Amino acid sequence: MDQMTPCFNYHDCENCPIRERGVCARCDDRELVPLNEIKYYRSYEAGQTMVWSGDAMDFVGSVVTGIATLTQTLGDGRRQMVGLLLPSDFVGHPGRACAAYDVTATTDIVMCCVRKKPFEDMMLQTPHLLQRLLEITLDELDASREWMLLLGRKTAREKIASLISIIARRDASAHAAGSGGVTIALPLSREAMADYLGLTLETVSRQISALKHDQVIVIERKRRITIPDMDRLLEEAGDDTDGGMPVREGDPKLVPRSSARQ
Amino acid sequence: MDQMTPCFNYHDCENCPIRERGVCARCDDRELVPLNEIKYYRSYEAGQTMVWSGDAMDFVGSVVTGIATLTQTLGDGRRQMVGLLLPSDFVGHPGRACAAYDVTATTDIVMCCVRKKPFEDMMLQTPHLLQRLLEITLDELDASREWMLLLGRKTAREKIASLISIIARRDASAHAAGSGGVTIALPLSREAMADYLGLTLETVSRQISALKHDQVIVIERKRRITIPDMDRLLEEAGDDTDGGMPVREGDPKLVPRSSARQ
DNA sequence: CGGTCTTTTGATGATACTCAACATTGGTGG
DNA sequence: CCACCAATGTTGAGTATCATCAAAAGACCG
């Protein structure tokens, strides 16, 4: 269980695993000095809620190792995941006093934190920090909009296929995509997947079984799956680049209803 | 039809209707000078597609007057609106060459545009521009996450009630909320509302009829509705602040399933 | 080996989609 | 001014998908 015990003895930013991708990515060595001084590490155990929605939040931070989720909850308990935080992702909203979402550690996690006020002050003096945070936020916005398409218009089966392909795409860089297929670890429980996809956990389970039955995926050890044919999975995910010609103009009668499935 | 013919003779930014809220909001008069020189206005008619997803996009811009939508489309024609652009909202992704969404004018619209390259150059030299764009993007991200909750977990009825209350909240500043109730104009067709909410237009129509039948709203002239009791509407929208005590810890058995409705 | 937690599977039902017909609205031209 | 048309919106009947309730089977852990 190597990755379960992240020993952080980098107290300098230079050896940080997210040096290349975090908010600090654009900072030069000179700019790193003050950041180095005001940052501190904080770790949480798997399952622990790091921040409660509505609570005062006096710090911002970046995920160094581990995975966390952002969730929103309706008064009666319905839950929707609105963000998946992976290493280098940023948490917090400069300029807001309170957290807008619950932040929960899915695995054991290490955060690199800075108290909000010093961070805001530093941001005003460090365009590189500001620039990188804007980039990160714009990417996050794109991701959340892609997710909206999934939530609003995809079928249960497509949602599952999309989730698996998203995780596979991310893991792809690490686990070289051997010709025999890609194997990935699902970092989420069925319930978390349901919260992610706007489904019930039963539907998630059923659709995973169905994809397995249809040999789109192969299951080994519940939380570990192999994808024999990536293209096949992407087809199932629905967002392939338009099987035929791109219909853009012309006879409106030919444009299908926006909710049409299949 | 006064607002249908927006005569733009402000060629200086000072009198601009979005001076207070646009990307330029934080700029001082000195910073406004170069912006003034590189900006240009561009208008589109209602229904016109301003940008096609995937096309090269060599400018960024802000909505000055009118309304536009961002939509994503699946290969088979299913459509999901992923953003609603109101005056002062920003369009474009500095650092990206291609548009990620279709941008369509819902009403006649006037945009204040800047070619992308000059804008990016100027942004690097103008922290106020960068700061404001970050603020706008963070707000947009929050909005899209709230929307994800709606898409993933709300019922059709709640979705409609939410949409109406969102529009009402925005209009509230303009049309003083008389004690007799608020009257708002729906800027969207039933189909556009369906694309927004992840429903079919029939379901939208049915739920509007149902809310009317239950006297949550009063309809006059199809695209114009009155809200007699705002609190009632917010209740129907589902995101009220938890009828009872906020359940946070304690017996997990008491926490309802995340997909439970009602 | 019993306990709890997670996951799977089954039976049933409600919500929202599909297809279809009809009503209303707004604009155009006789 | 009214008839007509196209676009938009409403309503109805039947159905598919996914949620709910329930129970059993696997996993994990002391």
PDB file of C-alpha atoms in Angstrom, chain A residues 26 52-55 70 72-83 92-94 96 100-101 123-124 127 130-131 133-135 137-142 144-149 151-155 158 191 194-196 198-202 238-243 248-249 255-262, chain B residues 26 52-55 70 72-83 92-94 96 100-101 123-124 127 130-131 133-135 137-142 144-149 151-155 158 191 194-196 198-202 238-243 248-249 255-262:
ATOM      1  CA  ARG A  26       3.660  29.430 -14.003  1.00  0.00           C
ATOM      2  CA  TRP A  52     -19.009  21.533   4.730  1.00  0.00           C
ATOM      3  CA  SER A  53     -21.065  23.564   2.310  1.00  0.00           C
ATOM      4  CA  GLY A  54     -21.943  26.908   3.841  1.00  0.00           C
ATOM      5  CA  ASP A  55     -19.163  26.866   6.385  1.00  0.00           C
ATOM      6  CA  LEU A  70     -17.357  18.338  -4.595  1.00  0.00           C
ATOM      7  CA  GLN A  72     -24.170  19.647  -3.601  1.00  0.00           C
ATOM      8  CA  THR A  73     -27.154  18.452  -1.639  1.00  0.00           C
ATOM      9  CA  LEU A  74     -30.833  19.296  -1.877  1.00  0.00           C
ATOM     10  CA  GLY A  75     -32.859  19.837   1.289  1.00  0.00           C
ATOM     11  CA  ASP A  76     -34.276  16.319   1.192  1.00  0.00           C
ATOM     12  CA  GLY A  77     -30.948  14.587   0.757  1.00  0.00           C
ATOM     13  CA  ARG A  78     -30.655  14.210  -3.002  1.00  0.00           C
ATOM     14  CA  ARG A  79     -26.998  14.538  -3.805  1.00  0.00           C
ATOM     15  CA  GLN A  80     -25.141  15.533  -6.955  1.00  0.00           C
ATOM     16  CA  MET A  81     -21.414  15.486  -7.402  1.00  0.00           C
ATOM     17  CA  VAL A  82     -20.370  18.689  -9.151  1.00  0.00           C
ATOM     18  CA  GLY A  83     -16.637  18.210  -9.311  1.00  0.00           C
ATOM     19  CA  GLY A  92     -11.636  27.458  -3.018  1.00  0.00           C
ATOM     20  CA  HIS A  93     -13.081  30.610  -4.427  1.00  0.00           C
ATOM     21  CA  PRO A  94     -10.965  33.711  -3.847  1.00  0.00           C
ATOM     22  CA  ARG A  96     -15.969  34.200  -1.321  1.00  0.00           C
ATOM     23  CA  ALA A 100     -20.474  26.498  -1.771  1.00  0.00           C
ATOM     24  CA  TYR A 101     -20.076  22.706  -1.746  1.00  0.00           C
ATOM     25  CA  MET A 123      -2.309  36.906  -6.178  1.00  0.00           C
ATOM     26  CA  LEU A 124      -2.671  40.648  -6.677  1.00  0.00           C
ATOM     27  CA  PRO A 127       0.242  37.796 -12.313  1.00  0.00           C
ATOM     28  CA  LEU A 130      -3.539  34.831 -11.433  1.00  0.00           C
ATOM     29  CA  GLN A 131      -2.952  33.643 -14.997  1.00  0.00           C
ATOM     30  CA  LEU A 133      -5.693  30.170 -11.769  1.00  0.00           C
ATOM     31  CA  LEU A 134      -7.668  31.595 -14.671  1.00  0.00           C
ATOM     32  CA  GLU A 135      -6.492  28.770 -16.928  1.00  0.00           C
ATOM     33  CA  THR A 137     -10.841  27.750 -13.797  1.00  0.00           C
ATOM     34  CA  LEU A 138     -11.579  27.946 -17.514  1.00  0.00           C
ATOM     35  CA  ASP A 139     -10.659  24.273 -17.913  1.00  0.00           C
ATOM     36  CA  GLU A 140     -12.842  23.425 -14.957  1.00  0.00           C
ATOM     37  CA  LEU A 141     -15.696  25.345 -16.535  1.00  0.00           C
ATOM     38  CA  ASP A 142     -15.307  23.424 -19.790  1.00  0.00           C
ATOM     39  CA  SER A 144     -18.410  21.039 -15.960  1.00  0.00           C
ATOM     40  CA  ARG A 145     -20.199  21.979 -19.173  1.00  0.00           C
ATOM     41  CA  GLU A 146     -19.310  18.694 -20.785  1.00  0.00           C
ATOM     42  CA  TRP A 147     -20.706  17.098 -17.679  1.00  0.00           C
ATOM     43  CA  MET A 148     -23.923  19.059 -18.077  1.00  0.00           C
ATOM     44  CA  LEU A 149     -24.408  17.478 -21.482  1.00  0.00           C
ATOM     45  CA  LEU A 151     -26.400  14.799 -17.062  1.00  0.00           C
ATOM     46  CA  GLY A 152     -29.049  16.366 -19.238  1.00  0.00           C
ATOM     47  CA  ARG A 153     -29.027  14.247 -22.346  1.00  0.00           C
ATOM     48  CA  LYS A 154     -27.245  10.941 -22.025  1.00  0.00           C
ATOM     49  CA  THR A 155     -28.830   7.583 -21.234  1.00  0.00           C
ATOM     50  CA  GLU A 158     -23.959   6.234 -22.072  1.00  0.00           C
ATOM     51  CA  GLU A 191     -22.842   5.143  -4.861  1.00  0.00           C
ATOM     52  CA  ALA A 194     -24.374   7.357  -9.023  1.00  0.00           C
ATOM     53  CA  ASP A 195     -23.935  10.760  -7.391  1.00  0.00           C
ATOM     54  CA  TYR A 196     -21.587  11.692 -10.183  1.00  0.00           C
ATOM     55  CA  GLY A 198     -27.275  11.596 -11.618  1.00  0.00           C
ATOM     56  CA  LEU A 199     -28.434   7.977 -11.305  1.00  0.00           C
ATOM     57  CA  THR A 200     -29.220   5.537  -8.533  1.00  0.00           C
ATOM     58  CA  LEU A 201     -26.599   3.069  -7.441  1.00  0.00           C
ATOM     59  CA  GLU A 202     -28.788   0.194  -8.622  1.00  0.00           C
ATOM     60  CA  GLY A 238     -22.349   8.604 -27.330  1.00  0.00           C
ATOM     61  CA  ASP A 239     -20.165  11.632 -27.870  1.00  0.00           C
ATOM     62  CA  ASP A 240     -18.372  10.300 -30.901  1.00  0.00           C
ATOM     63  CA  THR A 241     -17.857  12.738 -33.699  1.00  0.00           C
ATOM     64  CA  ASP A 242     -21.079  12.317 -35.512  1.00  0.00           C
ATOM     65  CA  GLY A 243     -21.291   8.995 -37.356  1.00  0.00           C
ATOM     66  CA  ARG A 248     -25.522  22.075 -39.712  1.00  0.00           C
ATOM     67  CA  GLU A 249     -27.730  23.844 -42.117  1.00  0.00           C
ATOM     68  CA  VAL A 255     -32.474  17.807 -37.675  1.00  0.00           C
ATOM     69  CA  PRO A 256     -33.642  15.356 -35.037  1.00  0.00           C
ATOM     70  CA  ARG A 257     -35.304  16.366 -31.794  1.00  0.00           C
ATOM     71  CA  SER A 258     -32.836  17.413 -29.174  1.00  0.00           C
ATOM     72  CA  SER A 259     -34.021  14.723 -26.801  1.00  0.00           C
ATOM     73  CA  ALA A 260     -34.069  11.896 -29.331  1.00  0.00           C
ATOM     74  CA  ARG A 261     -32.150   8.897 -28.104  1.00  0.00           C
ATOM     75  CA  GLN A 262     -30.295   6.504 -30.363  1.00  0.00           C
TER      76      GLN A 262
ATOM     77  CA  ARG B  26     -12.189  46.918 -12.813  1.00  0.00           C
ATOM     78  CA  TRP B  52     -20.221  27.106 -34.495  1.00  0.00           C
ATOM     79  CA  SER B  53     -18.680  24.627 -32.132  1.00  0.00           C
ATOM     80  CA  GLY B  54     -15.294  23.538 -33.420  1.00  0.00           C
ATOM     81  CA  ASP B  55     -14.788  26.548 -35.652  1.00  0.00           C
ATOM     82  CA  LEU B  70     -24.222  28.235 -25.420  1.00  0.00           C
ATOM     83  CA  GLN B  72     -23.509  21.431 -26.999  1.00  0.00           C
ATOM     84  CA  THR B  73     -24.807  18.796 -29.372  1.00  0.00           C
ATOM     85  CA  LEU B  74     -24.385  15.037 -29.437  1.00  0.00           C
ATOM     86  CA  GLY B  75     -23.735  13.262 -32.726  1.00  0.00           C
ATOM     87  CA  ASP B  76     -27.371  12.264 -33.103  1.00  0.00           C
ATOM     88  CA  GLY B  77     -28.774  15.713 -32.481  1.00  0.00           C
ATOM     89  CA  ARG B  78     -29.523  15.690 -28.781  1.00  0.00           C
ATOM     90  CA  ARG B  79     -28.897  19.209 -27.564  1.00  0.00           C
ATOM     91  CA  GLN B  80     -28.046  20.629 -24.164  1.00  0.00           C
ATOM     92  CA  MET B  81     -27.740  24.285 -23.344  1.00  0.00           C
ATOM     93  CA  VAL B  82     -24.665  24.784 -21.187  1.00  0.00           C
ATOM     94  CA  GLY B  83     -24.791  28.512 -20.676  1.00  0.00           C
ATOM     95  CA  GLY B  92     -14.471  33.039 -25.493  1.00  0.00           C
ATOM     96  CA  HIS B  93     -11.637  31.121 -23.966  1.00  0.00           C
ATOM     97  CA  PRO B  94      -8.307  32.934 -24.014  1.00  0.00           C
ATOM     98  CA  ARG B  96      -8.036  28.167 -26.979  1.00  0.00           C
ATOM     99  CA  ALA B 100     -16.164  24.506 -27.744  1.00  0.00           C
ATOM    100  CA  TYR B 101     -19.865  25.327 -28.091  1.00  0.00           C
ATOM    101  CA  MET B 123      -4.534  40.912 -20.457  1.00  0.00           C
ATOM    102  CA  LEU B 124      -0.922  40.105 -19.642  1.00  0.00           C
ATOM    103  CA  PRO B 127      -4.044  42.754 -14.021  1.00  0.00           C
ATOM    104  CA  LEU B 130      -7.269  39.420 -15.591  1.00  0.00           C
ATOM    105  CA  GLN B 131      -8.771  39.798 -12.123  1.00  0.00           C
ATOM    106  CA  LEU B 133     -12.127  37.765 -15.941  1.00  0.00           C
ATOM    107  CA  LEU B 134     -11.231  35.382 -13.142  1.00  0.00           C
ATOM    108  CA  GLU B 135     -14.146  36.650 -11.055  1.00  0.00           C
ATOM    109  CA  THR B 137     -15.251  32.757 -14.721  1.00  0.00           C
ATOM    110  CA  LEU B 138     -15.520  31.642 -11.102  1.00  0.00           C
ATOM    111  CA  ASP B 139     -19.105  32.916 -10.962  1.00  0.00           C
ATOM    112  CA  GLU B 140     -19.856  31.129 -14.195  1.00  0.00           C
ATOM    113  CA  LEU B 141     -18.395  27.937 -12.744  1.00  0.00           C
ATOM    114  CA  ASP B 142     -20.601  28.238  -9.663  1.00  0.00           C
ATOM    115  CA  SER B 144     -22.863  25.785 -14.010  1.00  0.00           C
ATOM    116  CA  ARG B 145     -22.452  23.616 -10.923  1.00  0.00           C
ATOM    117  CA  GLU B 146     -25.778  24.722  -9.538  1.00  0.00           C
ATOM    118  CA  TRP B 147     -27.174  23.808 -12.912  1.00  0.00           C
ATOM    119  CA  MET B 148     -25.599  20.361 -12.686  1.00  0.00           C
ATOM    120  CA  LEU B 149     -27.572  19.744  -9.523  1.00  0.00           C
ATOM    121  CA  LEU B 151     -29.955  18.498 -14.358  1.00  0.00           C
ATOM    122  CA  GLY B 152     -28.926  15.502 -12.322  1.00  0.00           C
ATOM    123  CA  ARG B 153     -31.366  15.460  -9.455  1.00  0.00           C
ATOM    124  CA  LYS B 154     -34.401  17.663  -9.898  1.00  0.00           C
ATOM    125  CA  THR B 155     -37.805  16.572 -11.160  1.00  0.00           C
ATOM    126  CA  GLU B 158     -38.697  21.467  -9.951  1.00  0.00           C
ATOM    127  CA  GLU B 191     -37.868  24.276 -26.990  1.00  0.00           C
ATOM    128  CA  ALA B 194     -36.268  22.123 -22.813  1.00  0.00           C
ATOM    129  CA  ASP B 195     -32.688  22.311 -24.063  1.00  0.00           C
ATOM    130  CA  TYR B 196     -31.808  24.276 -20.974  1.00  0.00           C
ATOM    131  CA  GLY B 198     -32.657  18.542 -20.142  1.00  0.00           C
ATOM    132  CA  LEU B 199     -36.328  17.836 -20.902  1.00  0.00           C
ATOM    133  CA  THR B 200     -38.526  17.576 -23.966  1.00  0.00           C
ATOM    134  CA  LEU B 201     -40.580  20.546 -25.000  1.00  0.00           C
ATOM    135  CA  GLU B 202     -43.782  18.604 -24.311  1.00  0.00           C
ATOM    136  CA  GLY B 238     -36.791  22.304  -4.362  1.00  0.00           C
ATOM    137  CA  ASP B 239     -33.605  24.037  -3.302  1.00  0.00           C
ATOM    138  CA  ASP B 240     -35.052  25.638  -0.223  1.00  0.00           C
ATOM    139  CA  THR B 241     -32.852  25.550   2.820  1.00  0.00           C
ATOM    140  CA  ASP B 242     -33.839  22.266   4.273  1.00  0.00           C
ATOM    141  CA  GLY B 243     -37.320  22.279   5.806  1.00  0.00           C
ATOM    142  CA  ARG B 248     -24.924  16.533   9.004  1.00  0.00           C
ATOM    143  CA  GLU B 249     -23.667  13.867  11.308  1.00  0.00           C
ATOM    144  CA  VAL B 255     -29.832  10.223   5.715  1.00  0.00           C
ATOM    145  CA  PRO B 256     -32.107   9.533   2.762  1.00  0.00           C
ATOM    146  CA  ARG B 257     -30.927   8.102  -0.528  1.00  0.00           C
ATOM    147  CA  SER B 258     -29.335  10.688  -2.769  1.00  0.00           C
ATOM    148  CA  SER B 259     -31.862  10.112  -5.511  1.00  0.00           C
ATOM    149  CA  ALA B 260     -34.945  10.176  -3.288  1.00  0.00           C
ATOM    150  CA  ARG B 261     -37.576  12.527  -4.603  1.00  0.00           C
ATOM    151  CA  GLN B 262     -39.954  14.469  -2.405  1.00  0.00           C
TER     152      GLN B 262
END
